[in-house]
Amino acid sequence: MHSFSYVNGILRCEGVDLNEIANRFGTPAYVYSSATIRDNYQRLDAALSPLDHLVCFAVKANSNIAVLSVLAKMGSGFDIVSGGELFRILKAGGRADRCTFAGVGKTREEIAFALREGVYSFNVESEAELARINEIAGELGLVAPIAIRVNPDVDAKTHKFISTGKSKNKFGIGLDRAAEVYEVAANLPHLKIRGVQTHIGSQILESGPFAEAAGKLASLVEKLKTTYDLEFFDFGGGIGIVYDEALESGSPAWWKQDGAPPRHITPEDYAAAIIPILKPLGLRILFEPGRFLVGNAGALLSTVQYVKQTPAKTFTIIDAAMNDLIRPALYEGWHEIVPLRQSSEEKNPMDVVGPVCESGDFFAQDRALPPLKSDDRIAVLSSGAYGFVMSSNYNSRPLLPEVLVDGGHYNLVRERQTYEDLVRGESIPH
Ligand SMILES: *Cc1c(COP(=O)(O)O)cnc(C)c1O
């Protein structure tokens, strides 16, 4: 579900008029709905209830500590990819013993930090990493719980930049070599084999690739389970969300509407495809959804600066840019754009672009939108995942504020950066 809808012609997030947030904190600004995050978590958790399972939110999708705190309070675990993310979990009241630590390039410092804090599992991507974790655990007099990431060579049918489960990707260990690498791990004295991990990609909209990956790994897991006394199988993340027509279809839980077949994967489709394969394993199953939990929970508010008419096109130039939301430039991400004030005027094609000096700095191209003029406000929907977290100071643009809505209330959960923040830590040598 998501919680952005028009009430009396004005776009709201839950019970809050988005103009109020824009007036108070300025634009551009990110807004998140707590209700949507909770609802998505509960819905997925319920769909997976036939399994002994733990949902570990992939922190890289949205790492604001207020968002993490909403999920920690629901009992969520976390999938982290850096020492910085572990630090955030601890700040947010999350538990290290519910964290899986993923990533192909863990440094010595990060490994030591995670060992001391007692993470649930290191999800290991190479033999070199196994050796390093073993060495550091030995130095600290600790035992490191590990799982090995196995790459099932499945086509996730998603954008090539966010597909990770093909053998040509840099991730994990090939299925053919997995048993051998588990043997290597078993012979390292400071490691405890705790599980098997996989993750095939992101924004996956059909259940087929998930069922295929589960099927391909099930017999390996079955074998390793008896040899190494496994505790869990971590099935990764990747459940896709609706980006197009998010608002029109977004009356609460649009996918439940009577008779209408879902156009995208639902938590129930996902569960139905994999539970018959995963349940017989008799293990705890971990899931690492990122986008699914927070994507539709966020919107980027922006204000139109200028409308520029050229012989070929209409350009609507807004105050947000690719440094604030890079998905369109990075992997052709598509976002619904809507005015804060509902319009019934005729729609015309336009490009919605930012002020940055790059042709990739666009939010939409040839998009049919109602007429917009200077100072009109818009919302770029479904930007709660891989939005703020991927932002940068490119063009010396301060990072945006983040606002968390809960019912009729809202809180500023990150301040807008100032110009002073931009140069903090810089100096001119004498
Ligand atoms: C990115 C990532 C996820 C989350 O992916 P989503 O598509 O956001 O669900 C989960 N696990 C791993 C290992 C990842 O790299």
Coordinates of C-alpha atoms and ligand atoms in Angstrom, one line a residue:
M1 CA 0.0 0.0 0.0
H2 CA 1.0 3.6 0.1
S3 CA -0.5 6.5 2.0
F4 CA -0.3 9.4 -0.6
S5 CA -3.7 10.5 -1.9
Y6 CA -5.7 13.6 -2.7
V7 CA -8.1 14.9 -0.1
N8 CA -10.2 17.8 -1.3
G9 CA -7.8 18.3 -4.2
I10 CA -4.6 18.5 -2.1
L11 CA -2.1 15.7 -1.9
R12 CA -1.7 14.2 1.6
C13 CA 0.6 11.7 3.2
E14 CA -1.5 9.9 5.7
G15 CA -3.3 12.8 7.5
V16 CA -0.8 15.5 6.7
D17 CA -1.2 18.1 3.9
L18 CA 2.1 18.0 2.0
N19 CA 1.9 21.8 1.4
E20 CA 2.3 22.1 5.2
I21 CA 5.5 20.2 5.1
A22 CA 6.8 22.1 2.1
N23 CA 5.9 25.4 3.8
R24 CA 7.6 24.4 7.0
F25 CA 10.8 22.8 5.7
G26 CA 11.1 24.0 2.2
T27 CA 11.6 22.0 -1.0
P28 CA 13.1 19.8 -2.1
A29 CA 12.4 17.4 0.8
Y30 CA 11.8 13.7 1.3
V31 CA 8.7 12.6 3.1
Y32 CA 8.1 9.1 4.4
S33 CA 4.9 7.4 5.7
S34 CA 5.3 5.3 8.9
A35 CA 1.9 3.6 8.2
T36 CA 3.1 2.4 4.8
I37 CA 6.3 1.0 6.2
R38 CA 4.5 -0.8 9.0
D39 CA 1.8 -2.1 6.7
N40 CA 4.3 -3.5 4.2
Y41 CA 6.3 -5.2 7.0
Q42 CA 3.2 -6.8 8.5
R43 CA 1.9 -7.9 5.1
L44 CA 5.1 -9.6 4.2
D45 CA 5.6 -11.0 7.6
A46 CA 2.1 -12.5 7.5
A47 CA 2.5 -14.0 4.1
L48 CA 5.7 -15.7 5.3
S49 CA 4.1 -16.9 8.5
P50 CA 4.0 -20.6 7.5
L51 CA 7.8 -20.5 7.7
D52 CA 10.1 -20.1 10.7
H53 CA 11.4 -16.8 9.4
L54 CA 13.0 -13.4 10.1
V55 CA 12.6 -10.3 7.9
C56 CA 15.9 -8.4 7.7
F57 CA 15.3 -5.0 6.2
A58 CA 18.1 -4.2 3.7
V59 CA 19.3 -0.9 5.2
K60 CA 20.9 0.3 2.1
A61 CA 17.5 1.1 0.7
N62 CA 16.8 3.7 3.3
S63 CA 19.0 4.2 6.3
N64 CA 17.5 7.1 8.2
I65 CA 17.6 6.1 11.8
A66 CA 13.9 7.1 12.3
V67 CA 12.9 4.8 9.5
L68 CA 15.1 2.0 11.0
S69 CA 13.5 2.7 14.4
V70 CA 10.0 2.1 12.9
L71 CA 11.1 -1.3 11.7
A72 CA 13.1 -2.2 14.8
K73 CA 10.0 -1.6 16.9
M74 CA 8.1 -4.1 14.6
G75 CA 10.8 -6.7 15.4
S76 CA 12.6 -6.5 12.1
G77 CA 16.1 -7.7 11.7
F78 CA 18.5 -5.9 9.3
D79 CA 20.7 -6.7 6.4
I80 CA 23.7 -4.4 6.5
V81 CA 26.5 -3.8 4.0
S82 CA 29.0 -1.6 6.0
G83 CA 30.2 -0.6 9.4
G84 CA 28.3 2.6 9.0
E85 CA 25.0 0.8 8.6
L86 CA 25.7 -1.3 11.8
F87 CA 26.4 2.0 13.6
R88 CA 23.0 3.3 12.4
I89 CA 21.2 0.1 13.6
L90 CA 22.6 0.5 17.1
K91 CA 21.6 4.2 17.1
A92 CA 18.1 3.3 16.0
G93 CA 17.6 0.7 18.8
G94 CA 18.1 -2.3 16.5
R95 CA 19.8 -5.5 17.6
A96 CA 23.1 -6.6 16.2
D97 CA 22.2 -10.2 16.8
R98 CA 19.4 -9.7 14.2
C99 CA 21.8 -8.3 11.6
T100 CA 23.3 -10.1 8.6
F101 CA 26.4 -8.5 7.2
A102 CA 26.6 -8.7 3.4
G103 CA 29.0 -7.1 0.8
V104 CA 31.9 -8.2 -1.3
G105 CA 34.5 -5.8 0.2
K106 CA 34.3 -5.9 4.0
T107 CA 37.3 -4.2 5.5
R108 CA 39.3 -5.5 8.6
E109 CA 37.8 -2.6 10.7
E110 CA 34.3 -3.4 9.7
I111 CA 34.7 -7.1 10.4
A112 CA 36.2 -6.4 13.9
F113 CA 33.3 -4.0 14.7
A114 CA 30.7 -6.5 13.6
L115 CA 32.3 -9.3 15.5
R116 CA 32.5 -7.3 18.7
E117 CA 28.9 -6.2 18.4
G118 CA 27.8 -9.8 17.8
V119 CA 26.1 -9.8 14.4
Y120 CA 23.9 -12.8 13.6
S121 CA 25.9 -13.8 10.4
F122 CA 28.6 -12.6 8.0
N123 CA 27.3 -13.4 4.5
V124 CA 30.6 -14.2 2.9
E125 CA 31.3 -13.6 -0.8
S126 CA 34.8 -15.1 -1.4
E127 CA 37.4 -17.5 0.0
A128 CA 39.7 -14.5 0.7
E129 CA 37.0 -13.0 2.9
L130 CA 36.6 -16.3 4.8
A131 CA 40.3 -16.3 5.6
R132 CA 40.2 -12.7 6.7
I133 CA 37.2 -13.1 9.0
N134 CA 38.7 -16.3 10.5
E135 CA 42.0 -14.4 11.2
I136 CA 40.3 -11.4 12.9
A137 CA 37.9 -13.6 14.9
G138 CA 41.0 -15.5 16.1
E139 CA 42.8 -12.3 17.1
L140 CA 39.7 -11.2 19.1
G141 CA 39.2 -14.6 20.7
L142 CA 35.7 -14.9 19.1
V143 CA 33.9 -17.3 16.8
A144 CA 32.5 -15.7 13.6
P145 CA 29.1 -17.0 12.5
I146 CA 29.0 -17.2 8.7
A147 CA 26.9 -18.1 5.7
I148 CA 28.3 -18.2 2.2
R149 CA 26.5 -16.4 -0.6
V150 CA 25.8 -18.8 -3.4
N151 CA 25.0 -17.5 -6.9
P152 CA 22.4 -19.7 -8.5
D153 CA 22.8 -18.3 -12.0
V154 CA 19.2 -17.2 -12.4
D155 CA 18.0 -14.4 -14.7
A156 CA 16.0 -12.1 -12.4
K157 CA 14.6 -10.4 -15.5
T158 CA 15.3 -6.9 -14.2
H159 CA 17.6 -4.0 -15.2
K160 CA 21.1 -5.2 -15.8
F161 CA 22.6 -2.9 -13.1
I162 CA 20.4 -4.5 -10.4
S163 CA 20.6 -8.1 -11.4
T164 CA 23.0 -10.0 -9.2
G165 CA 22.3 -13.7 -9.5
K166 CA 23.8 -14.5 -12.9
S167 CA 27.2 -16.2 -13.0
K168 CA 28.7 -13.2 -14.8
N169 CA 27.9 -10.9 -11.8
K170 CA 30.5 -10.2 -9.1
F171 CA 28.4 -11.6 -6.3
G172 CA 28.7 -14.8 -4.4
I173 CA 30.2 -18.2 -5.2
G174 CA 29.0 -20.4 -8.1
L175 CA 26.6 -23.2 -7.3
D176 CA 29.1 -25.7 -8.7
R177 CA 31.8 -24.6 -6.3
A178 CA 29.7 -24.0 -3.2
A179 CA 30.2 -27.4 -1.5
E180 CA 34.0 -27.1 -1.9
V181 CA 34.0 -23.6 -0.3
Y182 CA 31.9 -24.8 2.6
E183 CA 34.6 -27.4 3.2
V184 CA 37.2 -24.7 3.3
A185 CA 35.1 -22.8 5.8
A186 CA 34.6 -25.9 8.0
N187 CA 38.4 -26.2 8.3
L188 CA 38.9 -22.7 9.6
P189 CA 38.9 -22.9 13.4
H190 CA 37.4 -19.4 14.2
L191 CA 34.3 -19.7 12.0
K192 CA 31.0 -21.3 12.7
I193 CA 29.0 -22.2 9.7
R194 CA 25.5 -21.0 10.4
G195 CA 23.7 -20.8 7.0
V196 CA 23.5 -20.4 3.3
Q197 CA 22.7 -17.1 1.6
T198 CA 21.5 -16.0 -1.9
H199 CA 20.2 -12.8 -3.5
I200 CA 19.3 -12.7 -7.2
G201 CA 18.6 -9.0 -7.8
S202 CA 16.3 -6.1 -7.3
Q203 CA 12.9 -4.9 -8.5
I204 CA 11.8 -8.4 -9.6
L205 CA 8.2 -8.4 -10.7
E206 CA 7.5 -12.0 -11.2
S207 CA 7.6 -15.0 -8.9
G208 CA 9.3 -17.2 -11.5
P209 CA 12.9 -16.2 -10.9
F210 CA 12.4 -16.6 -7.1
A211 CA 11.0 -20.1 -7.5
E212 CA 13.8 -21.0 -9.8
A213 CA 16.5 -19.7 -7.4
A214 CA 14.8 -21.5 -4.5
G215 CA 14.6 -24.7 -6.5
K216 CA 18.2 -24.5 -7.6
L217 CA 19.5 -24.0 -4.1
A218 CA 17.2 -26.4 -2.2
S219 CA 19.2 -29.6 -2.8
L220 CA 22.5 -27.9 -1.9
V221 CA 21.0 -26.5 1.3
E222 CA 19.6 -30.0 2.0
K223 CA 23.1 -31.5 1.7
L224 CA 24.9 -28.9 3.7
K225 CA 22.3 -29.0 6.4
T226 CA 23.2 -32.5 7.5
T227 CA 26.9 -32.0 7.1
Y228 CA 27.2 -28.7 8.9
D229 CA 24.2 -28.5 11.2
L230 CA 22.9 -25.4 9.4
E231 CA 20.5 -23.0 11.2
F232 CA 19.2 -20.8 8.4
F233 CA 18.8 -20.2 4.7
D234 CA 18.8 -16.6 3.8
F235 CA 16.9 -16.0 0.6
G236 CA 17.8 -12.4 0.0
G237 CA 15.6 -9.5 -1.1
G238 CA 14.4 -8.2 -4.5
I239 CA 10.6 -8.1 -4.3
G240 CA 9.6 -5.4 -6.8
I241 CA 7.1 -2.6 -6.3
V242 CA 4.7 -0.7 -8.5
Y243 CA 6.2 2.6 -9.8
D244 CA 3.8 3.4 -12.6
E245 CA 0.3 4.7 -11.8
A246 CA 1.2 4.5 -8.1
L247 CA -1.4 7.1 -7.1
E248 CA -4.3 5.9 -9.3
S249 CA -3.8 2.3 -8.1
G250 CA -2.8 3.3 -4.7
S251 CA -6.1 3.3 -2.8
P252 CA -5.0 1.3 0.2
A253 CA -3.7 -2.1 -0.8
W254 CA -4.5 -1.7 -4.5
W255 CA -3.6 -5.3 -5.2
K256 CA -6.5 -6.5 -3.1
Q257 CA -9.2 -4.9 -5.3
D258 CA -11.9 -7.4 -6.1
G259 CA -11.4 -9.4 -9.3
A260 CA -8.6 -7.2 -10.6
P261 CA -5.5 -9.3 -11.3
P262 CA -2.4 -7.8 -9.8
R263 CA -0.1 -6.3 -12.4
H264 CA 3.0 -6.8 -10.2
I265 CA 4.2 -9.3 -7.7
T266 CA 2.5 -9.3 -4.3
P267 CA 3.8 -10.7 -1.0
E268 CA 1.3 -13.5 -1.3
D269 CA 2.5 -14.4 -4.8
Y270 CA 6.0 -14.4 -3.6
A271 CA 5.2 -16.5 -0.6
A272 CA 3.1 -19.0 -2.6
A273 CA 6.0 -19.5 -5.1
I274 CA 8.7 -20.2 -2.5
I275 CA 7.1 -21.7 0.6
P276 CA 6.5 -25.1 -0.9
I277 CA 10.2 -25.3 -1.8
L278 CA 11.6 -23.7 1.4
K279 CA 9.4 -25.1 4.1
P280 CA 10.6 -28.8 3.7
L281 CA 14.1 -27.6 4.4
G282 CA 13.2 -27.3 8.1
L283 CA 15.4 -24.3 8.6
R284 CA 14.9 -20.8 9.7
I285 CA 14.4 -18.7 6.5
L286 CA 15.7 -15.1 6.4
F287 CA 14.5 -12.5 3.9
E288 CA 16.2 -9.2 3.0
P289 CA 13.6 -6.9 1.4
G290 CA 14.7 -3.3 1.0
R291 CA 12.6 -1.6 -1.7
F292 CA 9.4 -3.5 -0.9
L293 CA 9.3 -2.2 2.6
V294 CA 10.1 1.5 2.0
G295 CA 9.9 2.3 -1.8
N296 CA 6.2 3.3 -1.9
A297 CA 6.5 4.9 1.5
G298 CA 8.4 7.9 0.3
A299 CA 7.9 10.9 -1.9
L300 CA 10.3 13.7 -3.0
L301 CA 8.6 17.1 -2.8
S302 CA 9.8 19.7 -5.2
T303 CA 8.9 23.2 -6.6
V304 CA 8.8 24.2 -10.2
Q305 CA 11.4 26.9 -10.9
Y306 CA 10.9 27.6 -14.6
V307 CA 9.0 26.3 -17.6
K308 CA 11.1 26.4 -20.7
Q309 CA 9.5 26.0 -24.1
T310 CA 11.8 24.9 -27.0
P311 CA 10.6 24.1 -30.6
A312 CA 11.0 20.4 -29.7
K313 CA 9.9 20.2 -26.1
T314 CA 8.5 21.6 -22.9
F315 CA 11.0 21.5 -20.1
T316 CA 9.7 21.8 -16.5
I317 CA 12.7 22.7 -14.4
I318 CA 12.3 21.8 -10.7
D319 CA 14.4 22.5 -7.6
A320 CA 15.3 18.8 -7.1
A321 CA 18.0 17.2 -9.2
M322 CA 19.8 13.9 -10.0
N323 CA 22.0 14.4 -6.9
D324 CA 18.9 14.1 -4.8
L325 CA 17.3 11.2 -6.6
I326 CA 19.6 9.4 -9.0
R327 CA 17.4 6.4 -10.0
P328 CA 16.2 7.8 -13.4
A329 CA 19.8 8.7 -14.4
L330 CA 21.4 5.6 -13.0
Y331 CA 19.1 2.8 -14.2
E332 CA 16.2 4.4 -16.0
G333 CA 14.1 4.4 -12.9
W334 CA 10.5 5.5 -13.6
H335 CA 8.7 7.6 -11.0
E336 CA 5.1 8.8 -11.0
I337 CA 5.0 12.6 -10.8
V338 CA 1.9 14.4 -9.5
P339 CA 1.1 18.0 -8.6
L340 CA 0.3 18.7 -4.9
R341 CA -2.8 20.5 -6.1
Q342 CA -4.9 18.1 -8.1
S343 CA -5.6 19.2 -11.6
S344 CA -8.2 18.2 -14.1
E345 CA -6.6 20.2 -16.9
E346 CA -5.6 18.5 -20.1
K347 CA -2.2 16.7 -19.8
N348 CA 0.6 17.5 -22.2
P349 CA 4.0 15.8 -22.7
M350 CA 6.9 17.5 -21.0
D351 CA 10.3 16.7 -19.6
V352 CA 10.7 17.2 -15.9
V353 CA 14.4 18.1 -15.3
G354 CA 16.7 19.3 -12.6
P355 CA 19.1 22.2 -12.6
V356 CA 22.3 20.1 -12.8
C357 CA 24.6 20.4 -15.8
E358 CA 24.2 16.9 -17.0
S359 CA 21.7 15.6 -19.7
G360 CA 21.1 12.7 -17.4
D361 CA 19.5 15.1 -14.9
F362 CA 15.9 14.3 -15.6
F363 CA 13.0 12.8 -13.6
A364 CA 10.7 12.2 -16.5
Q365 CA 10.8 12.5 -20.3
D366 CA 7.9 13.0 -22.6
R367 CA 5.6 12.6 -19.7
A368 CA 1.9 13.6 -19.9
L369 CA 1.3 16.0 -17.0
P370 CA -1.2 18.8 -16.4
P371 CA 0.2 22.3 -17.0
L372 CA 2.8 23.4 -14.5
K373 CA 4.1 26.9 -13.8
S374 CA 6.7 28.5 -11.6
D375 CA 6.2 27.9 -7.9
D376 CA 3.8 25.0 -8.4
R377 CA 4.7 22.1 -6.2
I378 CA 5.0 18.5 -7.2
A379 CA 5.7 15.1 -5.6
V380 CA 7.9 12.5 -7.2
L381 CA 6.3 9.3 -5.8
S382 CA 7.8 6.0 -4.8
S383 CA 11.1 7.5 -3.8
G384 CA 11.4 6.0 -0.4
A385 CA 14.0 3.3 -1.5
Y386 CA 17.3 4.1 -3.1
G387 CA 16.4 7.8 -3.0
F388 CA 18.0 9.9 -0.2
V389 CA 20.6 7.2 0.5
M390 CA 22.1 7.6 -3.0
S391 CA 22.1 11.4 -2.9
S392 CA 25.3 13.4 -3.1
N393 CA 26.5 17.0 -2.8
Y394 CA 27.2 17.2 -6.6
N395 CA 27.1 20.8 -7.8
S396 CA 27.5 21.8 -4.1
R397 CA 23.9 21.2 -3.4
P398 CA 23.1 20.6 0.3
L399 CA 21.6 17.2 1.2
L400 CA 17.8 17.3 1.6
P401 CA 15.8 17.2 4.8
E402 CA 13.8 14.0 5.6
V403 CA 10.4 14.1 7.3
L404 CA 8.6 11.2 8.8
V405 CA 4.8 11.2 8.9
D406 CA 2.8 9.2 11.4
G407 CA -0.9 9.6 11.2
G408 CA -1.7 13.3 11.6
H409 CA 1.8 14.1 12.9
Y410 CA 5.1 14.6 11.3
N411 CA 8.7 15.1 12.5
L412 CA 11.8 16.4 10.8
V413 CA 14.1 13.4 11.1
R414 CA 17.0 14.9 9.2
E415 CA 17.8 18.6 8.8
R416 CA 18.6 20.2 5.5
Q417 CA 22.3 20.7 5.1
T418 CA 23.6 24.3 5.2
Y419 CA 26.3 25.9 3.1
E420 CA 28.5 25.6 6.2
D421 CA 27.9 21.9 6.2
L422 CA 29.1 21.7 2.6
V423 CA 32.6 22.9 3.5
R424 CA 32.8 21.2 6.9
G425 CA 36.2 19.5 7.3
E426 CA 37.7 21.2 4.3
S427 CA 40.7 23.6 4.6
I428 CA 43.1 25.6 2.6
P429 CA 46.8 24.8 3.2
H430 CA 48.9 27.7 4.4
Ligands
LIG1 C1 20.3 -4.8 -2.2 C2 20.2 -6.1 -1.5 C3 19.0 -6.4 -0.9 C4 17.8 -5.6 -1.0 O1 17.3 -5.6 -2.3 P1 15.8 -5.0 -2.6 O2 15.6 -5.1 -4.1 O3 15.8 -3.6 -2.2 O4 14.8 -5.9 -1.9 C5 19.0 -7.6 -0.2 N1 20.1 -8.4 0.0 C6 21.3 -8.0 -0.6 C7 22.5 -8.9 -0.4 C8 21.4 -6.9 -1.4 O5 22.5 -6.6 -1.9

